[in-house]
Each structure stands twice: as structure tokens, then as C-alpha cells.
Short mmCIF file of C-alpha atoms in Angstrom, two decimals:
data_model
loop_
_atom_site.label_atom_id
_atom_site.label_comp_id
_atom_site.label_asym_id
_atom_site.label_seq_id
_atom_site.Cartn_x
_atom_site.Cartn_y
_atom_site.Cartn_z
CA MET A 1 -3.53 20.09 20.63
CA LYS A 2 -3.05 16.39 20.41
CA THR A 3 -4.10 14.67 17.15
CA ASN A 4 -6.64 12.14 18.81
CA ARG A 5 -9.55 14.43 18.16
CA VAL A 6 -8.81 14.90 14.57
CA GLU A 7 -8.05 11.21 13.93
CA ALA A 8 -11.29 10.04 15.50
CA PHE A 9 -13.45 12.58 13.79
CA SER A 10 -11.82 11.80 10.35
CA ASP A 11 -12.02 7.96 11.12
CA GLY A 12 -16.00 8.52 11.76
CA VAL A 13 -16.42 10.79 8.56
CA LEU A 14 -14.66 8.30 6.43
CA ALA A 15 -16.62 5.43 7.82
CA ILE A 16 -19.90 7.40 6.97
CA ILE A 17 -18.72 8.07 3.58
CA ILE A 18 -18.35 4.38 2.99
CA THR A 19 -21.83 3.69 4.56
CA ILE A 20 -23.45 6.22 2.23
CA MET A 21 -21.78 4.77 -0.85
CA VAL A 22 -23.00 1.18 -0.16
CA LEU A 23 -26.44 2.65 0.63
CA GLU A 24 -26.40 3.93 -2.81
CA LEU A 25 -26.30 0.16 -4.36
CA LYS A 26 -29.80 -0.43 -5.33
CA VAL A 27 -31.30 -3.91 -4.80
CA PRO A 28 -32.28 -5.27 -8.13
CA LEU A 29 -35.91 -6.21 -8.96
CA GLY A 30 -35.91 -9.96 -9.74
CA THR A 31 -34.03 -13.15 -8.80
CA LYS A 32 -32.15 -13.88 -11.99
CA TRP A 33 -28.48 -13.44 -12.37
CA GLU A 34 -29.12 -11.39 -15.54
CA VAL A 35 -30.50 -8.47 -13.48
CA LEU A 36 -27.03 -8.13 -11.56
CA LYS A 37 -25.68 -7.31 -15.10
CA GLU A 38 -27.15 -3.88 -14.82
CA LEU A 39 -25.65 -3.23 -11.59
CA VAL A 40 -21.87 -4.15 -12.92
CA PRO A 41 -20.91 -0.34 -13.65
CA VAL A 42 -22.29 0.84 -10.24
CA VAL A 43 -20.62 -2.01 -8.30
CA LEU A 44 -17.32 -1.41 -10.16
CA THR A 45 -17.64 2.33 -9.41
CA TYR A 46 -18.26 1.57 -6.01
CA LEU A 47 -15.38 -0.90 -5.37
CA PHE A 48 -13.11 1.67 -6.97
CA SER A 49 -14.10 4.42 -4.60
CA PHE A 50 -14.08 2.18 -1.62
CA ILE A 51 -10.46 1.48 -2.49
CA TYR A 52 -9.75 5.26 -2.69
CA ILE A 53 -11.39 6.21 0.73
CA GLY A 54 -9.34 2.94 1.99
CA ILE A 55 -6.03 4.44 0.71
CA TYR A 56 -6.76 7.96 2.22
CA TRP A 57 -7.78 6.32 5.49
CA ASN A 58 -4.32 4.15 5.41
CA ASN A 59 -2.43 7.32 4.33
CA HIS A 60 -4.12 9.68 6.96
CA HIS A 61 -3.37 7.07 9.83
CA HIS A 62 0.34 7.17 8.70
CA LEU A 63 0.15 11.09 8.43
CA MET A 64 -1.14 11.54 12.00
CA TYR A 65 1.42 8.94 13.46
CA ALA A 66 4.06 11.12 12.62
CA VAL A 67 2.43 14.33 14.06
CA GLU A 68 2.66 15.22 17.75
CA LYS A 69 0.43 18.05 17.89
CA ILE A 70 -1.70 20.36 15.67
CA ASN A 71 -3.22 23.76 15.37
CA GLY A 72 -6.32 25.39 14.00
CA ASN A 73 -4.69 25.62 10.61
CA ILE A 74 -4.28 21.81 10.46
CA PHE A 75 -7.85 21.25 11.71
CA TRP A 76 -9.30 23.41 8.80
CA ALA A 77 -6.89 21.77 6.26
CA ASN A 78 -8.13 18.44 7.45
CA LEU A 79 -11.75 19.57 7.19
CA HIS A 80 -10.91 20.73 3.65
CA LEU A 81 -9.71 17.09 2.69
CA LEU A 82 -12.89 15.41 4.37
CA PHE A 83 -15.08 17.96 2.50
CA TRP A 84 -13.88 16.67 -0.76
CA LEU A 85 -13.91 13.01 0.17
CA SER A 86 -17.58 13.49 1.46
CA LEU A 87 -18.31 14.48 -2.30
CA LEU A 88 -17.18 10.90 -3.57
CA PRO A 89 -20.39 9.16 -2.79
CA PHE A 90 -22.32 11.65 -4.97
CA ALA A 91 -19.60 11.48 -7.82
CA THR A 92 -19.37 7.56 -7.40
CA GLY A 93 -23.20 7.26 -7.65
CA TRP A 94 -23.56 9.81 -10.93
CA MET A 95 -20.50 8.06 -12.53
CA GLY A 96 -21.94 4.38 -11.94
CA GLU A 97 -25.51 5.23 -12.93
CA ASN A 98 -24.44 6.95 -16.10
CA HIS A 99 -22.08 4.06 -17.42
CA SER A 100 -19.01 6.38 -17.59
CA GLU A 101 -20.50 9.13 -19.56
CA THR A 102 -18.28 12.35 -20.22
CA ASN A 103 -19.34 14.63 -17.60
CA PRO A 104 -19.76 12.27 -14.74
CA VAL A 105 -16.11 10.84 -15.34
CA ALA A 106 -14.91 14.34 -15.47
CA PHE A 107 -16.67 15.31 -12.23
CA TYR A 108 -15.52 12.22 -10.44
CA GLY A 109 -11.88 12.99 -11.67
CA PHE A 110 -12.19 16.64 -10.31
CA ILE A 111 -13.43 15.29 -7.00
CA LEU A 112 -10.28 13.00 -7.00
CA LEU A 113 -8.08 15.90 -8.02
CA MET A 114 -9.38 18.20 -5.28
CA SER A 115 -8.93 15.36 -2.79
CA ALA A 116 -5.34 15.17 -3.73
CA VAL A 117 -4.58 18.82 -3.58
CA SER A 118 -6.43 19.19 -0.16
CA TRP A 119 -4.15 16.16 1.07
CA ARG A 120 -1.22 18.17 -0.21
CA LEU A 121 -2.43 21.46 1.70
CA LEU A 122 -2.94 19.25 4.79
CA VAL A 123 0.67 17.94 4.59
CA LEU A 124 1.90 21.47 4.16
CA ALA A 125 0.15 22.94 6.90
CA ILE A 126 1.55 20.20 9.16
CA ILE A 127 5.02 20.92 8.08
CA ALA A 128 4.50 24.75 8.48
CA TYR A 129 3.44 24.29 11.82
CA GLU A 130 6.23 21.87 13.02
CA GLY A 131 8.84 24.20 11.47
CA GLU A 132 12.40 23.07 10.36
CA ASN A 133 12.35 20.09 12.62
CA SER A 134 9.36 18.33 10.89
CA LYS A 135 9.50 14.75 10.36
CA LEU A 136 7.24 15.16 7.59
CA LYS A 137 9.41 17.79 5.86
CA LEU A 138 12.03 15.03 5.60
CA ALA A 139 9.42 12.63 4.43
CA PHE A 140 7.88 14.66 1.89
CA LYS A 141 10.93 16.81 0.71
CA LYS A 142 10.35 15.91 -3.02
CA ASP A 143 6.85 14.36 -2.81
CA ARG A 144 6.76 13.15 -6.53
CA LYS A 145 4.27 10.72 -5.72
CA GLY A 146 1.85 13.58 -4.69
CA LYS A 147 2.82 15.71 -7.64
CA TRP A 148 2.68 13.12 -10.16
CA SER A 149 -0.95 12.03 -8.77
CA ILE A 150 -2.20 15.73 -9.10
CA LEU A 151 -0.83 15.85 -12.62
CA LEU A 152 -2.46 12.77 -13.73
CA TYR A 153 -5.79 13.67 -12.22
CA LEU A 154 -5.61 17.07 -14.32
CA ILE A 155 -4.77 15.05 -17.39
CA GLY A 156 -7.62 12.70 -16.63
CA VAL A 157 -10.12 15.48 -16.01
CA ALA A 158 -9.31 17.07 -19.35
CA THR A 159 -9.15 13.52 -21.21
CA ALA A 160 -12.77 12.83 -19.98
CA PHE A 161 -14.15 15.08 -22.81
CA PHE A 162 -12.33 13.23 -25.28
CA TYR A 163 -11.94 9.79 -24.36
CA THR A 164 -13.46 8.58 -21.07
CA PRO A 165 -11.67 5.15 -20.92
CA ALA A 166 -8.38 6.80 -20.84
CA SER A 167 -9.43 9.06 -18.00
CA LEU A 168 -10.42 6.07 -16.04
CA VAL A 169 -7.31 4.46 -16.69
CA LEU A 170 -5.47 7.42 -15.24
CA TYR A 171 -7.61 7.40 -12.18
CA ILE A 172 -6.86 3.78 -11.70
CA LEU A 173 -3.16 4.40 -12.18
CA VAL A 174 -3.01 6.86 -9.30
CA ALA A 175 -4.96 4.47 -7.08
CA ILE A 176 -2.35 1.79 -7.87
CA ILE A 177 0.38 4.21 -7.10
CA TRP A 178 -1.18 4.95 -3.70
CA PHE A 179 -2.44 1.40 -3.13
CA ILE A 180 0.61 0.24 -1.07
CA PRO A 181 0.81 2.43 1.97
CA ASP A 182 3.18 5.42 1.63
CA THR A 183 6.30 4.35 3.59
CA ARG A 184 8.17 7.65 3.36
CA ILE A 185 6.71 8.70 6.81
CA GLU A 186 7.98 5.39 8.41
CA LYS A 187 11.40 5.93 6.71
CA ALA A 188 11.54 9.45 7.85
CA LEU A 189 10.72 8.42 11.44
CA GLU A 190 13.23 5.37 11.40
CA ASN A 191 15.94 7.90 10.10
CA ARG A 192 15.17 10.49 12.76
CA ILE A 193 15.41 7.69 15.59
CA LEU A 194 18.61 6.30 14.11
CA ASN A 195 20.20 9.82 13.50
CA PRO A 196 18.77 12.02 15.95
CA GLU A 197 19.89 15.72 15.58
#
């Protein structure tokens, strides 16, 4: 099977996730600038989540660019990723409305953690299907970025029960790590073109 169906479906789901998140922003009552102060935590959480969805969309595009065909396992792994990302609007709303209290921050981190784990499972499913000649196997042979992300999320979730600002810093740190698109795939493709087997 070609990748165009999974790409189109994923793009649609991610667009809906962003739409749901923005619809969660409530219009304040009143016309004074002061009424917007109450929305600052919600808007910041929305902005952060929007960036995360953008990071996944961008990297998903890069990932699918390197894949020529997929199977049922890859379809399910992709749905697994979309499931966890689809919970981000709920986690975003809960954390934003509760001004970064312990449980919402821990839950938000858990959703980010499971999204990262499901991303890793998607990559592994593609590599398993493509076999020894997988372009992604070359690109993700060490995957320090992915492993560090999962570790930082785990620490962030645990830290939320003691000091939520530290958790938020760890979540932001992972976003910064991934903000610049992952160039490993492009480098692996260029290497394969320049040095074909």
C-alpha cells in the first residue's frame, strides 16, 4: 500500500485536533484588557500544544517522505499515535483551566510521553516492514533524540507531583529539541542517493 492514504488521514486528524483546541478558548465577558489576564494560562497552554502538534505534523511529513509503502501494522501504529495526540486538546484544556496544578500537569506530560512512545513504535513498525534496506534504519540507528525525549517526559511526569514548574520546563525543553525539523531522514536519504548499495 502507498503512503498517501495514511498521510491524508493524519493531516486531517491533526487539523481537527488544532481546531478543537482553539474552540476550547472561551471568549471573555467584558471589553476591558484586564479580562484577558484570566486567559493567559489557557492561551499559553494552547500555544504550547499548537507547537507540539506542529512538531508532530512536520516530523510525520518527513517520516512519510522516506517511506515508499506501508502495511497494516504501520496503519495501526499510526492510529496509535493519532489516538494519543487526539487527547492533547483535553489535556491542554484541563491544564490551562487549572493554572498548572499537579494532576493536570502530570496528565499533560503523560499524554506527551505516550505520544512520544507511539511515535517510536511507528518508526519501529516502518523499519521492521522495510527490513535491512530501510532508509529509516539508517536515519534512526541511535535515535538519541527520541530516547532523551521519552526520558525527559518520564522525569517531567514524576516531577509534577513535587514541583510543577520543573515539569513544565522539561516539557518545553523537549519541544525545543524537536522544534527544528528532524534532519536525520533527509541526511539518510542523501547518503543513500550518494552511496547506493
